[in-house]
Amino acid sequence: MSHPGWQELTFETTQPRVEALEDWLFAQGAVAVTLEDNADEPLLEPGPGETPLWQQVKVVALFNEGIDLDPVIEAVPAELIDTGTPAPAHIPDQDWERAWMDNFHPMQMGERLWICPSWTTPPQPEAVNIILDPGLAFGTGTHPTTAMCLRSLDRYITTGMQVIDFGCGTGILAIAALKLGAQQALAVDNDPQAITATKQNAERNQVASAQLEIALPEDVAWAPIQESADIVVANILAGPLEALAPQLKSLVKSGGRLILAGLLTNQAESLIDAYAPEIELTIEQEIEGWVLLGGKRC
Ligand SMILES: C[S@@+](CC[C@H](N)C(=O)[O-])C[C@H]1O[C@@H](n2cnc3c(N)ncnc32)[C@H](O)[C@@H]1O
C-alpha cells in the first residue's frame, strides 16, 4: 500500500540550539529530523567518533501527511530558531531506495578505470571495473578528491608496482591500484570502520589477500617498508597531511611518486613547503576548489 506522503518544516538555527529544537520537534510528532549546512561551511572529514556540526544549521523536520502543522508552527519556541515561520512543504511518497540507487551511476576515472555500483552492469566490461557501493567509510568516487586520486592512479600505475594507500576509507584507491596492475598494496586507516569496509570491498572485487595488506597504522611494521613504495597516495586533509609529511615522504622510494589530495587550493602552498626539498609537489589537478598535489622523490 502506498504511503500518503509527507510534510516538511524547515527551521534556521545555530549549533547550540540544535539539540533542543530536535527534541522539541520529535515531541510534536516529527518522524525524522535532518540537519543541513546553512552557510556553505564544509565540515570536511570528522575524526573517528567525532560528530561535528556547522555553526549555522538548517533543521528539517518530516511529519506524516494529514497532521495539522499550524499549531506546531505557532508553538515553536522563538528562542530556538532564527527568524520567520516556515510554511510546510508537501513531499510525495516515492521509492526512496530506488531513487537513491538511480542517482549513483558507473563513473569513468581516467582512461582505463570505472567505478560501478553493484546493481549496475559495467558499461565497458573490458575496462578495469571496480564494484563499490556507498557505505559507512569515505570513498565511492563521487567526491572530487577521490576522483582526482583515481585519475592519477589510472595515469601512473604500471605493472608490478608497490603502492601505499594512506587513509584508505573504503579501500577504493588500493583496490584500484591493484586492478590497474600494481603487484602489492598496503591500505592503512586509523578508523576501524574503514578497515572493515576495505576488507569487504577487496573481497567483493576478488583481490587476492596476498596482494593487499589492510591495517591500522599501529599494526603496520613500518621499518621494513621505508623507501619502498613506487606510489604513496593519501587523500586525507591538509592538517593531517602536514603532520604526516615526514612519514609519508619516508615511504616513497627514490624516483617514486607521492599523490596528495584532501586539500583546498589555498592550502597547497604550505603543504608543498612541508614536503620539500625531498619531494617537489605541484598542483596536478583541481576540481571544485579541491586540488591534487603530485611529485616524484628525488
Ligand atoms: C577523505 S577519506 C579518503 C578515503 C579514500 N582513500 C578516498 O580517497 O576516497 C580519508 C581517510 O583517512 C583516514 N585518516 C584520517 N587521518 C588519518 C591518519 N592520521 N592516519 C590514517 N588514516 C587517517 C580517515 O579515517 C578516512 O577514512
Coordinates of C-alpha atoms and ligand atoms in Angstrom, one line a residue:
M1 CA 0.0 0.0 0.0
S2 CA 1.4 3.4 -0.9
H3 CA 2.1 6.0 1.8
P4 CA 0.0 9.2 1.5
G5 CA 3.2 11.3 1.6
W6 CA 4.9 13.7 4.0
Q7 CA 5.1 17.3 5.1
E8 CA 8.4 19.0 5.8
L9 CA 9.1 22.0 8.1
T10 CA 12.4 23.8 7.8
F11 CA 13.9 26.0 10.5
E12 CA 17.1 28.0 10.6
T13 CA 19.1 28.0 13.9
T14 CA 22.6 27.9 15.3
Q15 CA 24.6 25.0 16.6
P16 CA 24.0 25.4 20.4
R17 CA 20.2 25.3 19.9
V18 CA 20.0 22.3 17.5
E19 CA 19.6 19.6 20.1
A20 CA 16.8 21.4 22.0
L21 CA 15.0 22.1 18.7
E22 CA 15.3 18.5 17.5
D23 CA 13.9 17.2 20.9
W24 CA 11.0 19.7 20.6
L25 CA 10.2 18.7 17.0
F26 CA 10.2 14.9 17.9
A27 CA 7.9 15.8 20.9
Q28 CA 5.5 17.4 18.3
G29 CA 5.3 14.2 16.3
A30 CA 8.1 14.6 13.7
V31 CA 9.0 11.2 12.3
A32 CA 12.5 12.3 11.3
V33 CA 14.7 15.4 11.8
T34 CA 17.7 16.0 9.5
L35 CA 20.4 18.7 9.7
E36 CA 21.9 20.7 6.8
D37 CA 24.6 23.2 6.5
N38 CA 23.0 26.7 6.3
A39 CA 26.1 28.7 5.5
D40 CA 28.2 26.8 2.9
E41 CA 30.6 25.7 5.7
P42 CA 32.3 22.5 4.7
L43 CA 32.9 20.1 7.6
L44 CA 35.4 18.0 5.6
E45 CA 36.2 14.8 7.4
P46 CA 35.5 14.1 11.1
G47 CA 37.9 12.0 13.1
P48 CA 36.8 8.6 14.3
G49 CA 33.9 9.1 16.8
E50 CA 33.5 12.8 16.2
T51 CA 30.2 14.3 15.1
P52 CA 30.9 17.9 14.3
L53 CA 28.2 20.3 13.3
W54 CA 28.0 23.5 11.3
Q55 CA 27.6 26.9 13.1
Q56 CA 24.5 27.8 11.0
V57 CA 22.2 24.9 10.7
K58 CA 19.0 24.2 8.8
V59 CA 16.8 21.8 10.7
V60 CA 14.3 19.9 8.5
A61 CA 11.5 18.0 10.3
L62 CA 9.4 15.4 8.5
F63 CA 5.8 14.8 9.6
N64 CA 3.1 12.4 8.2
E65 CA 0.7 13.9 5.7
G66 CA -2.6 14.8 7.3
I67 CA -1.2 16.2 10.6
D68 CA -2.3 19.8 11.2
L69 CA 1.0 21.6 11.4
D70 CA -0.4 25.1 12.2
P71 CA -0.4 24.5 16.0
V72 CA 3.2 23.3 15.7
I73 CA 4.3 26.4 13.7
E74 CA 2.6 28.7 16.2
A75 CA 4.1 27.0 19.2
V76 CA 7.7 26.7 18.1
P77 CA 9.8 28.4 20.9
A78 CA 11.1 31.6 19.4
E79 CA 14.4 31.3 21.3
L80 CA 15.2 28.0 19.4
I81 CA 15.0 29.4 15.9
D82 CA 16.4 32.4 14.0
T83 CA 13.6 34.1 12.2
G84 CA 10.3 33.6 10.4
T85 CA 7.6 31.0 10.4
P86 CA 8.1 28.2 8.0
A87 CA 5.4 27.0 5.6
P88 CA 5.0 23.2 5.3
A89 CA 6.3 21.7 2.1
H90 CA 4.5 18.6 0.8
I91 CA 6.7 15.7 -0.2
P92 CA 5.1 12.9 -2.3
D93 CA 6.0 9.4 -1.3
Q94 CA 8.4 7.6 -3.5
D95 CA 10.6 4.5 -3.5
W96 CA 13.5 6.1 -1.6
E97 CA 15.9 3.3 -2.1
R98 CA 15.1 3.2 -5.8
A99 CA 15.6 7.0 -6.1
W100 CA 18.9 6.8 -4.3
M101 CA 20.1 3.9 -6.4
D102 CA 19.1 5.7 -9.6
N103 CA 21.4 8.6 -8.6
F104 CA 24.5 6.5 -8.3
H105 CA 25.9 5.5 -11.7
P106 CA 29.0 3.9 -13.1
M107 CA 31.8 6.6 -13.4
Q108 CA 34.8 6.5 -15.6
M109 CA 38.0 7.7 -14.0
G110 CA 40.8 8.4 -16.4
E111 CA 41.3 6.1 -19.4
R112 CA 41.2 2.5 -18.0
L113 CA 39.2 2.7 -14.8
W114 CA 35.5 2.6 -14.0
I115 CA 33.8 2.6 -10.6
C116 CA 30.5 0.7 -10.8
P117 CA 27.7 0.3 -8.2
S118 CA 26.9 -3.4 -7.6
W119 CA 23.4 -3.1 -9.0
T120 CA 24.6 -1.8 -12.4
T121 CA 26.1 -3.6 -15.4
P122 CA 29.6 -2.2 -16.1
P123 CA 29.2 -0.2 -19.4
Q124 CA 32.6 -1.4 -20.6
P125 CA 33.2 -5.0 -19.4
E126 CA 36.7 -5.0 -20.8
A127 CA 37.8 -1.9 -18.7
V128 CA 39.2 -2.1 -15.2
N129 CA 35.9 -2.2 -13.3
I130 CA 35.7 -1.8 -9.5
I131 CA 32.5 -2.7 -7.8
L132 CA 31.7 -0.3 -5.0
D133 CA 28.6 0.7 -3.1
P134 CA 28.1 3.6 -0.7
G135 CA 28.7 2.5 2.9
L136 CA 30.0 3.9 6.2
A137 CA 33.5 4.6 5.0
F138 CA 34.6 7.5 2.8
G139 CA 35.4 6.8 -0.8
T140 CA 32.9 5.9 -3.5
G141 CA 34.5 8.0 -6.3
T142 CA 31.8 10.6 -6.1
H143 CA 33.9 13.1 -4.1
P144 CA 36.3 15.3 -6.2
T145 CA 39.3 14.3 -4.1
T146 CA 38.7 10.6 -4.6
A147 CA 38.0 11.1 -8.3
M148 CA 41.3 13.0 -8.7
C149 CA 43.3 10.3 -7.0
L150 CA 41.7 7.6 -9.1
R151 CA 42.6 9.6 -12.3
S152 CA 46.2 9.9 -11.1
L153 CA 46.4 6.2 -10.3
D154 CA 44.9 5.4 -13.7
R155 CA 47.7 7.6 -15.2
Y156 CA 50.7 6.4 -13.2
I157 CA 50.2 2.8 -12.1
T158 CA 52.2 0.3 -14.2
T159 CA 52.6 -3.4 -13.8
G160 CA 54.4 -4.7 -10.7
M161 CA 54.3 -1.5 -8.6
Q162 CA 54.2 -1.3 -4.8
V163 CA 51.6 1.1 -3.6
I164 CA 50.6 2.5 -0.2
D165 CA 47.1 4.0 0.3
F166 CA 47.3 6.0 3.5
G167 CA 43.8 6.8 4.8
C168 CA 42.1 4.1 2.7
G169 CA 38.4 4.7 3.7
T170 CA 36.6 2.1 1.5
G171 CA 39.9 0.9 0.1
I172 CA 39.0 2.3 -3.3
L173 CA 42.4 3.6 -4.1
A174 CA 44.3 0.5 -3.1
I175 CA 41.9 -1.8 -4.9
A176 CA 42.1 0.4 -8.0
A177 CA 45.9 0.4 -7.9
L178 CA 45.9 -3.4 -7.8
K179 CA 43.3 -3.7 -10.5
L180 CA 45.4 -1.4 -12.7
G181 CA 48.4 -3.6 -12.4
A182 CA 50.2 -2.9 -9.1
Q183 CA 51.6 -6.1 -7.5
Q184 CA 51.3 -5.2 -3.9
A185 CA 49.3 -2.6 -1.9
L186 CA 49.2 -1.6 1.8
A187 CA 45.9 0.1 2.8
V188 CA 46.1 1.9 6.2
D189 CA 43.4 3.8 8.1
N190 CA 43.1 4.9 11.7
D191 CA 39.3 4.2 11.7
P192 CA 38.4 0.6 12.3
Q193 CA 35.3 1.0 10.2
A194 CA 37.5 1.8 7.2
I195 CA 39.5 -1.4 7.8
T196 CA 36.3 -3.4 7.8
A197 CA 35.0 -1.7 4.7
T198 CA 38.3 -2.1 2.8
K199 CA 38.3 -5.9 3.6
Q200 CA 34.7 -6.2 2.4
N201 CA 35.4 -4.3 -0.8
A202 CA 38.6 -6.2 -1.5
E203 CA 36.7 -9.4 -1.2
R204 CA 33.9 -8.2 -3.4
N205 CA 36.4 -7.2 -6.1
Q206 CA 38.3 -10.6 -5.8
V207 CA 41.5 -9.0 -4.7
A208 CA 43.9 -11.8 -3.6
S209 CA 44.6 -11.4 0.1
A210 CA 48.3 -11.9 -0.5
Q211 CA 48.4 -8.7 -2.6
L212 CA 46.7 -6.4 -0.1
E213 CA 47.6 -5.8 3.5
I214 CA 44.9 -3.8 5.4
A215 CA 45.8 -2.5 8.8
L216 CA 45.5 0.2 11.4
P217 CA 48.7 2.4 11.4
E218 CA 49.8 1.0 14.8
D219 CA 49.7 -2.6 13.4
V220 CA 52.0 -2.0 10.4
A221 CA 55.7 -2.9 10.5
W222 CA 56.9 0.4 9.1
A223 CA 60.7 -0.2 9.3
P224 CA 61.0 -2.8 6.5
I225 CA 59.0 -0.7 4.1
Q226 CA 60.9 2.6 4.3
E227 CA 61.6 4.0 0.9
S228 CA 59.9 1.0 -0.8
A229 CA 56.8 2.4 -2.4
D230 CA 56.5 3.2 -6.1
I231 CA 53.5 5.3 -5.3
V232 CA 52.1 6.6 -2.0
V233 CA 48.6 8.1 -2.2
A234 CA 47.0 9.9 0.7
N235 CA 43.6 11.6 0.4
I236 CA 43.2 12.9 3.9
L237 CA 43.0 16.6 4.9
A238 CA 45.6 19.4 4.8
G239 CA 46.3 19.3 8.6
P240 CA 47.0 15.6 8.9
L241 CA 48.9 15.6 5.6
E242 CA 51.2 18.2 7.0
A243 CA 51.6 16.3 10.2
L244 CA 52.3 13.1 8.3
A245 CA 54.8 14.7 6.0
P246 CA 57.9 13.0 7.5
Q247 CA 56.3 9.6 7.5
L248 CA 54.8 9.8 4.0
K249 CA 58.0 11.1 2.5
S250 CA 60.0 8.4 4.0
L251 CA 57.8 5.7 2.5
V252 CA 58.4 6.7 -1.1
K253 CA 61.4 5.2 -2.9
S254 CA 63.8 7.2 -4.8
G255 CA 62.1 8.0 -8.2
G256 CA 58.8 7.0 -6.7
R257 CA 55.7 9.2 -6.7
L258 CA 53.6 10.9 -4.0
I259 CA 50.0 11.8 -4.6
L260 CA 48.2 14.0 -2.0
A261 CA 44.6 15.1 -2.0
G262 CA 42.0 16.4 0.5
L263 CA 43.3 19.9 0.5
L264 CA 41.8 23.2 -0.8
T265 CA 43.6 25.4 -3.3
N266 CA 44.6 27.9 -0.6
Q267 CA 46.2 25.1 1.5
A268 CA 48.5 23.9 -1.3
E269 CA 51.4 26.3 -0.7
S270 CA 52.1 25.2 2.9
L271 CA 51.8 21.6 2.0
I272 CA 54.3 22.0 -0.9
D273 CA 56.7 23.5 1.6
A274 CA 56.1 20.7 4.1
Y275 CA 57.2 18.0 1.5
A276 CA 60.2 20.0 0.1
P277 CA 63.0 19.5 -0.7
E278 CA 62.8 15.7 -0.9
I279 CA 59.6 15.8 -3.0
E280 CA 58.8 18.8 -5.2
L281 CA 55.0 18.7 -5.3
T282 CA 53.0 20.6 -7.9
I283 CA 49.3 21.1 -8.4
E284 CA 48.3 18.4 -10.9
Q285 CA 44.5 18.6 -10.8
E286 CA 41.9 20.9 -9.5
I287 CA 38.1 20.3 -9.1
E288 CA 35.6 22.5 -7.3
G289 CA 38.2 24.2 -5.2
W290 CA 40.0 20.9 -4.2
V291 CA 43.5 20.3 -5.5
L292 CA 45.6 17.2 -6.1
L293 CA 49.4 17.5 -5.5
G294 CA 51.8 15.2 -7.1
G295 CA 55.6 14.8 -7.4
K296 CA 58.5 12.4 -7.5
R297 CA 61.0 11.8 -4.8
C298 CA 64.5 12.7 -5.9
Ligands
LIG1 C1 38.9 11.5 2.8 S1 39.0 9.9 3.3 C2 39.7 9.1 1.9 C3 39.2 7.7 1.7 C4 39.7 7.1 0.3 N1 41.2 6.9 0.4 C5 39.4 8.0 -0.8 O1 40.3 8.5 -1.5 O2 38.2 8.2 -1.1 C6 40.3 10.0 4.5 C7 40.5 8.7 5.3 O3 41.7 8.9 6.0 C8 41.6 8.4 7.3 N2 42.6 9.1 8.2 C9 42.5 10.4 8.6 N3 43.6 10.7 9.3 C10 44.4 9.6 9.3 C11 45.7 9.3 9.9 N4 46.4 10.1 10.6 N5 46.1 8.0 9.7 C12 45.5 7.1 9.0 N6 44.2 7.4 8.4 C13 43.7 8.6 8.6 C14 40.1 8.6 7.7 O4 39.7 7.7 8.6 C15 39.4 8.4 6.3 O5 39.0 7.1 6.1

